[in-house]
Coordinates of C-alpha atoms in Angstrom, one line a residue:
M1 CA 33.6 -99.6 -92.2
T2 CA 34.2 -96.9 -89.6
Q3 CA 32.0 -93.8 -90.1
L4 CA 33.9 -90.6 -90.4
V5 CA 33.3 -88.2 -87.5
G6 CA 30.8 -85.5 -88.3
E7 CA 29.8 -86.9 -91.7
P8 CA 26.4 -88.6 -92.0
H9 CA 26.6 -92.1 -93.6
D10 CA 24.5 -91.2 -96.7
A11 CA 26.4 -88.0 -97.4
R12 CA 29.7 -89.9 -96.8
L13 CA 28.7 -92.6 -99.2
R14 CA 27.4 -90.2 -101.8
S15 CA 30.5 -88.0 -101.8
G16 CA 32.7 -91.1 -101.9
L17 CA 30.9 -92.5 -105.0
V18 CA 31.2 -89.2 -106.8
A19 CA 34.9 -88.9 -106.0
G20 CA 35.5 -92.5 -106.9
L21 CA 33.6 -92.3 -110.2
T22 CA 35.4 -89.1 -111.1
A23 CA 38.8 -90.6 -110.3
Y24 CA 38.2 -93.6 -112.6
L25 CA 36.8 -91.4 -115.4
L26 CA 39.8 -89.1 -115.2
W27 CA 42.2 -92.1 -115.2
G28 CA 40.4 -93.3 -118.3
A29 CA 40.5 -89.9 -119.9
L30 CA 44.3 -89.7 -119.4
T31 CA 44.6 -91.4 -122.8
L32 CA 43.2 -88.3 -124.4
Y33 CA 45.7 -86.2 -122.5
W34 CA 48.7 -88.2 -123.7
K35 CA 47.4 -88.2 -127.3
L36 CA 47.9 -84.5 -127.3
L37 CA 51.7 -85.1 -126.8
T38 CA 52.4 -87.8 -129.3
D39 CA 55.1 -85.7 -131.0
F40 CA 57.5 -86.5 -128.1
D41 CA 59.3 -89.6 -126.9
A42 CA 57.2 -91.6 -124.4
F43 CA 60.2 -92.1 -122.0
E44 CA 60.9 -88.4 -122.0
L45 CA 57.2 -87.7 -121.2
V46 CA 57.4 -90.2 -118.3
G47 CA 60.5 -88.4 -116.9
W48 CA 58.6 -85.1 -117.0
R49 CA 55.5 -86.8 -115.5
I50 CA 57.5 -88.2 -112.5
A51 CA 59.2 -84.9 -111.9
S52 CA 56.0 -82.9 -112.1
A53 CA 54.1 -85.4 -109.9
A54 CA 56.9 -85.2 -107.3
L55 CA 56.7 -81.4 -107.1
I56 CA 52.9 -81.6 -106.8
M57 CA 53.1 -84.3 -104.1
A58 CA 55.7 -82.1 -102.2
A59 CA 53.2 -79.2 -102.3
V60 CA 50.4 -81.4 -101.1
L61 CA 52.4 -82.9 -98.2
T62 CA 53.5 -79.3 -97.2
A63 CA 50.0 -77.9 -97.3
S64 CA 48.6 -80.8 -95.3
R65 CA 51.6 -81.0 -93.0
R66 CA 52.0 -84.7 -93.7
W67 CA 55.8 -84.9 -94.3
V68 CA 56.1 -86.6 -90.9
H69 CA 54.2 -89.6 -92.2
L70 CA 57.1 -90.4 -94.6
R71 CA 59.6 -90.8 -91.7
P72 CA 59.1 -94.6 -91.4
V73 CA 60.3 -94.9 -95.0
L74 CA 63.6 -93.4 -94.1
R75 CA 64.0 -95.3 -90.9
D76 CA 63.0 -98.8 -92.1
R77 CA 65.3 -100.2 -94.8
R78 CA 62.9 -103.0 -95.6
L79 CA 60.0 -100.5 -96.1
L80 CA 62.3 -98.3 -98.2
G81 CA 63.2 -101.3 -100.4
R82 CA 59.5 -102.1 -100.9
V83 CA 58.7 -98.5 -101.8
T84 CA 61.7 -98.4 -104.2
L85 CA 60.5 -101.6 -105.9
A86 CA 57.0 -100.3 -106.1
A87 CA 58.3 -97.1 -107.7
V88 CA 60.2 -99.1 -110.3
L89 CA 57.2 -101.2 -111.1
L90 CA 55.0 -98.1 -111.4
T91 CA 57.5 -96.4 -113.6
C92 CA 57.6 -99.4 -115.9
N93 CA 53.8 -99.4 -116.0
W94 CA 53.6 -95.7 -116.8
S95 CA 56.3 -96.2 -119.5
A96 CA 54.4 -99.0 -121.2
Y97 CA 51.1 -97.2 -121.0
V98 CA 52.4 -93.9 -122.4
Y99 CA 54.5 -95.7 -125.1
A100 CA 51.4 -97.7 -126.2
V101 CA 49.2 -94.6 -126.3
V102 CA 51.6 -92.4 -128.4
H103 CA 52.2 -95.3 -130.8
D104 CA 48.5 -95.9 -131.5
R105 CA 48.0 -99.0 -129.3
V106 CA 45.3 -97.8 -127.0
I107 CA 43.2 -101.0 -127.4
E108 CA 46.3 -102.9 -126.3
T109 CA 46.4 -100.8 -123.0
A110 CA 42.7 -101.7 -122.5
L111 CA 43.6 -105.4 -122.8
G112 CA 46.4 -105.0 -120.3
Y113 CA 44.2 -103.4 -117.6
F114 CA 41.4 -105.9 -118.2
M115 CA 44.0 -108.7 -117.7
A116 CA 45.5 -107.1 -114.5
P117 CA 43.0 -108.8 -112.1
L118 CA 43.9 -112.2 -113.7
G119 CA 47.5 -111.3 -113.3
T120 CA 47.0 -110.5 -109.6
M121 CA 45.5 -114.0 -109.1
A122 CA 48.4 -115.6 -110.9
V123 CA 50.9 -113.7 -108.7
G124 CA 49.0 -114.9 -105.6
I125 CA 49.2 -118.5 -106.8
V126 CA 52.8 -118.5 -108.0
V127 CA 54.5 -116.2 -105.5
F128 CA 52.4 -116.5 -102.4
H129 CA 51.2 -120.1 -103.0
E130 CA 47.6 -119.3 -102.4
P131 CA 45.1 -122.1 -102.9
V132 CA 43.5 -122.2 -106.4
R133 CA 39.8 -122.6 -106.8
R134 CA 38.2 -124.1 -109.9
L135 CA 36.9 -120.8 -111.4
Q136 CA 40.2 -119.2 -110.8
R137 CA 41.9 -121.9 -112.9
V138 CA 39.5 -121.4 -115.7
A139 CA 39.8 -117.6 -115.6
I140 CA 43.6 -117.7 -115.8
A141 CA 43.5 -120.3 -118.6
L142 CA 41.2 -118.0 -120.5
G143 CA 43.6 -115.1 -120.0
V144 CA 46.5 -117.1 -121.3
A145 CA 44.4 -118.3 -124.3
A146 CA 43.6 -114.7 -125.0
V147 CA 47.2 -113.6 -125.0
V148 CA 48.1 -116.5 -127.4
L149 CA 45.2 -115.8 -129.7
L150 CA 46.1 -112.1 -129.8
S151 CA 49.7 -112.8 -130.3
V152 CA 48.8 -114.8 -133.4
T153 CA 46.4 -112.2 -134.8
Y154 CA 48.7 -109.3 -134.1
G155 CA 51.7 -111.2 -135.5
R156 CA 53.6 -110.4 -132.3
V157 CA 53.1 -110.7 -128.6
P158 CA 51.0 -107.8 -127.3
W159 CA 53.9 -106.8 -125.0
A160 CA 52.4 -103.5 -123.9
A161 CA 49.3 -105.4 -122.5
V162 CA 51.5 -108.0 -120.9
V163 CA 53.8 -105.5 -119.3
L164 CA 50.9 -103.4 -118.0
A165 CA 49.1 -106.4 -116.6
T166 CA 52.3 -107.8 -115.0
T167 CA 53.6 -104.6 -113.5
W168 CA 50.2 -103.6 -112.2
S169 CA 49.6 -107.0 -110.6
L170 CA 53.0 -107.0 -108.9
Y171 CA 52.6 -103.4 -107.9
G172 CA 49.2 -104.2 -106.3
W173 CA 50.6 -107.1 -104.3
L174 CA 53.6 -105.1 -103.1
K175 CA 51.4 -102.2 -102.0
K176 CA 49.8 -104.5 -99.5
E177 CA 53.1 -104.6 -97.7
V178 CA 53.5 -100.8 -97.6
P179 CA 51.7 -99.2 -94.6
L180 CA 51.1 -95.8 -96.2
T181 CA 48.0 -94.1 -97.5
P182 CA 47.7 -93.8 -101.3
L183 CA 48.8 -90.2 -101.2
E184 CA 51.8 -90.8 -99.0
S185 CA 52.8 -93.9 -100.9
M186 CA 52.6 -92.0 -104.2
A187 CA 54.7 -89.2 -102.8
A188 CA 57.4 -91.6 -101.5
E189 CA 57.5 -93.5 -104.8
S190 CA 57.8 -90.2 -106.8
F191 CA 60.6 -89.0 -104.6
V192 CA 62.5 -92.3 -104.9
V193 CA 62.6 -92.2 -108.8
L194 CA 62.8 -88.4 -109.0
L195 CA 66.6 -88.2 -109.7
P196 CA 66.5 -90.9 -112.4
A197 CA 63.5 -89.1 -114.0
V198 CA 65.4 -85.8 -114.0
V199 CA 68.4 -87.5 -115.6
V200 CA 66.2 -89.1 -118.3
A201 CA 64.5 -85.8 -119.1
S202 CA 67.9 -84.0 -119.1
V203 CA 69.4 -86.6 -121.6
F204 CA 66.4 -86.1 -123.9
A205 CA 66.6 -82.3 -123.6
G206 CA 69.9 -82.3 -125.6
R207 CA 68.4 -84.1 -128.5
A208 CA 66.5 -82.8 -131.5
G209 CA 62.8 -83.0 -131.2
S210 CA 62.9 -82.9 -127.4
I211 CA 60.2 -81.1 -125.3
P212 CA 62.4 -78.1 -124.4
S213 CA 63.5 -77.6 -128.0
T214 CA 60.3 -78.1 -129.9
A215 CA 57.3 -77.9 -127.7
S216 CA 54.8 -75.1 -128.3
A217 CA 53.6 -73.0 -125.4
G218 CA 50.5 -75.1 -125.1
E219 CA 52.3 -78.4 -125.3
L220 CA 54.8 -77.2 -122.6
V221 CA 51.9 -76.3 -120.3
L222 CA 50.4 -79.8 -120.9
V223 CA 53.7 -81.4 -120.1
L224 CA 54.1 -79.4 -116.9
L225 CA 50.6 -80.3 -115.8
T226 CA 51.1 -84.0 -116.2
G227 CA 51.8 -84.1 -112.4
V228 CA 48.4 -82.5 -111.8
A229 CA 46.8 -85.0 -114.1
T230 CA 48.5 -87.8 -112.2
V231 CA 47.8 -86.6 -108.6
V232 CA 44.2 -85.3 -108.9
P233 CA 42.6 -88.7 -109.6
L234 CA 44.7 -90.2 -106.9
M235 CA 43.5 -87.6 -104.3
L236 CA 39.9 -88.3 -105.4
F237 CA 40.5 -92.0 -105.0
A238 CA 42.0 -91.5 -101.6
W239 CA 38.9 -89.6 -100.6
A240 CA 36.6 -92.3 -101.9
A241 CA 38.4 -95.3 -100.5
P242 CA 37.3 -95.0 -96.8
R243 CA 33.8 -93.9 -97.8
V244 CA 32.8 -96.6 -100.3
P245 CA 32.7 -100.4 -99.8
L246 CA 35.4 -102.2 -101.8
T247 CA 32.7 -104.4 -103.3
V248 CA 31.5 -101.2 -105.0
L249 CA 34.7 -99.4 -105.6
G250 CA 36.6 -102.5 -106.9
P251 CA 34.3 -103.2 -110.0
M252 CA 34.4 -99.5 -110.9
Q253 CA 38.1 -100.0 -111.9
Y254 CA 36.9 -101.7 -115.1
L255 CA 35.8 -98.2 -116.3
I256 CA 39.4 -97.4 -117.1
P257 CA 40.1 -100.2 -119.7
T258 CA 36.5 -99.9 -120.9
I259 CA 37.1 -96.2 -121.7
N260 CA 40.4 -97.0 -123.4
F261 CA 38.8 -99.8 -125.4
L262 CA 36.1 -97.4 -126.7
L263 CA 38.5 -94.6 -127.3
G264 CA 40.9 -96.9 -129.3
W265 CA 38.0 -98.3 -131.3
L266 CA 35.6 -95.4 -131.9
V267 CA 37.8 -92.3 -131.5
F268 CA 41.2 -93.3 -132.8
H269 CA 39.9 -96.0 -135.2
E270 CA 42.5 -98.6 -134.3
E271 CA 42.0 -102.0 -136.0
L272 CA 39.7 -104.3 -134.2
T273 CA 39.3 -107.6 -136.1
L274 CA 36.9 -110.4 -135.2
W275 CA 39.8 -112.5 -133.7
R276 CA 40.8 -109.6 -131.5
V277 CA 37.3 -109.2 -130.3
I278 CA 37.2 -112.9 -129.5
G279 CA 40.5 -112.4 -127.5
F280 CA 38.8 -109.7 -125.4
V281 CA 35.7 -111.8 -124.9
L282 CA 37.9 -114.6 -123.4
V283 CA 39.3 -112.1 -121.0
W284 CA 35.9 -110.7 -120.2
I285 CA 34.5 -114.2 -119.5
G286 CA 37.4 -114.7 -117.2
L287 CA 36.7 -111.5 -115.3
V288 CA 33.0 -112.5 -114.9
L289 CA 34.1 -115.9 -113.5
V290 CA 36.4 -114.1 -111.0
T291 CA 33.7 -111.8 -109.9
V292 CA 31.2 -114.6 -109.5
D293 CA 33.8 -116.6 -107.5
T294 CA 34.7 -113.6 -105.3
V295 CA 31.0 -112.7 -104.5
A296 CA 30.2 -116.4 -103.8
R297 CA 33.2 -116.7 -101.5
A298 CA 32.4 -113.4 -99.7
R299 CA 28.8 -114.6 -99.1
S300 CA 29.9 -118.0 -97.7
V301 CA 32.3 -116.3 -95.3
S302 CA 29.8 -113.8 -94.1
A303 CA 26.9 -116.3 -93.8
P304 CA 25.9 -117.0 -90.2
T305 CA 26.8 -120.4 -88.9
T306 CA 24.4 -122.6 -86.8

């Protein structure tokens, strides 16, 4: 990793770790934020979130004079198409997440984000025809078994978890084809879906119980600040990414579903039966296998040859 000019390695790593940890903690704590807005429709909230995030990103790009970095998106139709598809996937992901939180399915969101790495592997195998290693097969099989088991115990498919895992996996793979920084990519995606978001928010505004018609002053402030709540963790992550090795930053992502799992269980007292715990354990075992496989593969690649 290239050392940033004028910043000692230890200080760079330390600041990156603090920023990365804070970003993941804030992402996990977003569940608490959305729980304060459960009186409103989830899709209306997502519309406001996108609009607010787009305004914040516009301010950030203006302050940092980085609008020029979005020119390739306008000039390259293929890149614009990828950004648009990424924006649609992210919108679906946000919608499923917010819907699940406001409808008391926080533990289900945790399952979805725990399953996301397994979903990413599945996308690589099915879409990109990547070779499958033994531990990967076992991990994916455990993930499928967990979904089946939880579907039986819930009495329905845990669709929020499935949508979260699927959209996040596809989004992650698509982002590899978008040559933009996290901030620039987030800005472009927000701008692409801004008009539909405004239309959705406007449609809901004319209904009883909408945010403009019923929100208290405090709730309205929270709604308007959803963009800040979205962008701040992203900016912290963008700061951390070039300073912290991915082998450290990657596993930290499990803080998000861990926080959601604990919130759903201990704070919001959602039902957690033995069979559901077993379903989560299957996913966790799969994640351990994936981590072991990844570390072993990295060591074999980096080992000196004789």
